């Protein structure tokens, strides 16, 4: 079946270091979304990428969608302790209506 | 906009007892989802509604789980009887094409 894998599963970084999580789909996606879930919280929508090769920035966060629309990345520059949480990508497949597949998530710890 | 509202926030029950969760999605969002999230894992889709129709319930354990969305707005998810392995956070979400999922705060279920 369709799968969306994320790597790494866990990442510990020192505050100020950069962080990247990668998302790979077994099938071509219609779009991809990124969510952040703080410990004890619920996933919160960050961004949606639709176009092949799209790059979007939100302050220190940079999101990319691959040319083949099968992979994506989230890069955080100069991490802060507030970046702690689990980052999920969610791939959307369109077959009539949309079907969403959650990635496995990357848990980020930032050490002060 | 109130967001997705879920209740209760926490529930502790003994195994074999029934339990019900309630969700009120964002006004105007026709698509409603129930997810289950185990500790350290990503959300797992249980059921997806388009208005009052369940269009994807392939992951719903139908022997003990049931859901309804009678008027295409509020939804309830029921487990009867609950088992120890049902302990998890149950998340409700609604979605829009531009802004992805909006999740409720979830119901943390503990079965003892």
Tab-separated table of N, CA and C in Angstrom, chain A residues 33 35 37 40-45 48 88 90 97-100 102-104 107, chain B residues 9 33 35 37 40-43 48 50 91 97-101 103-105 108:
chain	number	residue	atom	x	y	z
A	33	UNK	N	1.664	18.204	3.117
A	33	UNK	CA	1.475	19.140	4.217
A	33	UNK	C	2.462	18.789	5.327
A	35	UNK	N	3.122	19.259	9.584
A	35	UNK	CA	2.506	19.547	10.872
A	35	UNK	C	3.558	19.458	11.963
A	37	UNK	N	3.778	18.796	16.160
A	37	UNK	CA	3.058	18.377	17.358
A	37	UNK	C	3.990	18.533	18.560
A	40	UNK	N	2.535	16.324	24.235
A	40	UNK	CA	1.249	16.459	24.911
A	40	UNK	C	0.206	17.232	24.138
A	41	UNK	N	0.568	17.725	22.971
A	41	UNK	CA	-0.371	18.528	22.185
A	41	UNK	C	-0.887	17.780	20.977
A	42	UNK	N	-1.594	18.482	20.118
A	42	UNK	CA	-2.114	17.874	18.909
A	42	UNK	C	-1.390	18.460	17.704
A	43	UNK	N	-1.432	17.758	16.567
A	43	UNK	CA	-0.732	18.274	15.376
A	43	UNK	C	-1.314	19.610	14.939
A	44	UNK	N	-0.406	20.528	14.581
A	44	UNK	CA	-0.805	21.851	14.124
A	44	UNK	C	-0.268	22.060	12.717
A	45	UNK	N	-1.147	22.494	11.823
A	45	UNK	CA	-0.788	22.704	10.430
A	45	UNK	C	0.280	23.788	10.303
A	48	UNK	N	1.384	23.887	3.320
A	48	UNK	CA	1.047	22.953	2.264
A	48	UNK	C	1.846	23.305	1.013
A	88	UNK	N	5.523	16.049	11.398
A	88	UNK	CA	4.918	15.066	10.504
A	88	UNK	C	4.715	15.670	9.126
A	90	UNK	N	2.425	14.937	5.707
A	90	UNK	CA	1.203	14.235	5.328
A	90	UNK	C	1.052	14.338	3.826
A	97	UNK	N	-11.885	11.995	-4.204
A	97	UNK	CA	-11.578	12.868	-3.059
A	97	UNK	C	-10.127	12.635	-2.639
A	98	UNK	N	-9.671	13.437	-1.690
A	98	UNK	CA	-8.290	13.307	-1.237
A	98	UNK	C	-8.165	12.196	-0.193
A	99	UNK	N	-7.061	11.472	-0.289
A	99	UNK	CA	-6.693	10.516	0.751
A	99	UNK	C	-5.363	10.995	1.328
A	100	UNK	N	-5.310	11.103	2.647
A	100	UNK	CA	-4.120	11.633	3.304
A	100	UNK	C	-3.378	10.518	4.029
A	102	UNK	N	-0.265	9.915	6.668
A	102	UNK	CA	0.677	10.507	7.607
A	102	UNK	C	2.042	9.850	7.477
A	103	UNK	N	3.067	10.684	7.507
A	103	UNK	CA	4.415	10.165	7.632
A	103	UNK	C	4.654	9.639	9.035
A	104	UNK	N	5.776	8.988	9.215
A	104	UNK	CA	6.086	8.352	10.495
A	104	UNK	C	6.555	9.342	11.548
A	107	UNK	N	10.994	13.131	15.620
A	107	UNK	CA	10.927	13.770	16.930
A	107	UNK	C	12.213	14.567	17.144
B	9	UNK	N	-11.852	15.726	27.566
B	9	UNK	CA	-10.415	15.896	27.356
B	9	UNK	C	-9.667	14.655	27.834
B	33	UNK	N	-12.637	13.724	10.333
B	33	UNK	CA	-11.801	12.530	10.523
B	33	UNK	C	-11.741	12.191	12.014
B	35	UNK	N	-8.989	10.068	14.282
B	35	UNK	CA	-7.680	9.426	14.299
B	35	UNK	C	-7.429	8.870	15.693
B	37	UNK	N	-4.053	8.009	18.085
B	37	UNK	CA	-2.608	8.196	18.163
B	37	UNK	C	-2.076	7.532	19.427
B	40	UNK	N	4.151	8.148	20.951
B	40	UNK	CA	5.354	8.064	20.135
B	40	UNK	C	5.113	7.689	18.685
B	41	UNK	N	3.868	7.627	18.293
B	41	UNK	CA	3.551	7.265	16.916
B	41	UNK	C	2.723	8.358	16.253
B	42	UNK	N	2.607	8.270	14.933
B	42	UNK	CA	1.773	9.207	14.204
B	42	UNK	C	0.313	8.839	14.301
B	43	UNK	N	-0.560	9.781	13.973
B	43	UNK	CA	-1.992	9.494	13.977
B	43	UNK	C	-2.348	8.411	12.964
B	48	UNK	N	-13.254	8.426	8.044
B	48	UNK	CA	-13.380	9.745	7.402
B	48	UNK	C	-14.802	9.927	6.905
B	50	UNK	N	-17.484	12.405	4.699
B	50	UNK	CA	-17.812	13.522	3.823
B	50	UNK	C	-19.284	13.820	4.103
B	91	UNK	N	-8.117	11.643	18.250
B	91	UNK	CA	-8.122	12.980	17.671
B	91	UNK	C	-9.204	13.099	16.614
B	97	UNK	N	-9.388	22.639	1.795
B	97	UNK	CA	-8.383	22.438	0.741
B	97	UNK	C	-7.131	23.290	0.930
B	98	UNK	N	-7.272	24.498	1.472
B	98	UNK	CA	-6.117	25.400	1.576
B	98	UNK	C	-5.326	25.225	2.861
B	99	UNK	N	-5.986	24.861	3.932
B	99	UNK	CA	-5.333	24.910	5.244
B	99	UNK	C	-5.200	23.560	5.912
B	100	UNK	N	-5.361	22.486	5.135
B	100	UNK	CA	-5.096	21.175	5.681
B	100	UNK	C	-6.016	20.831	6.832
B	101	UNK	N	-5.491	19.951	7.679
B	101	UNK	CA	-6.250	19.528	8.845
B	101	UNK	C	-6.221	20.595	9.928
B	103	UNK	N	-6.848	20.000	13.860
B	103	UNK	CA	-7.130	18.959	14.841
B	103	UNK	C	-7.748	19.562	16.095
B	104	UNK	N	-8.593	18.766	16.727
B	104	UNK	CA	-9.041	19.107	18.064
B	104	UNK	C	-7.949	18.750	19.060
B	105	UNK	N	-8.185	19.071	20.317
B	105	UNK	CA	-7.184	18.811	21.357
B	105	UNK	C	-7.086	17.340	21.724
B	108	UNK	N	-7.804	11.876	25.662
B	108	UNK	CA	-6.836	10.871	26.114
B	108	UNK	C	-7.597	9.793	26.877
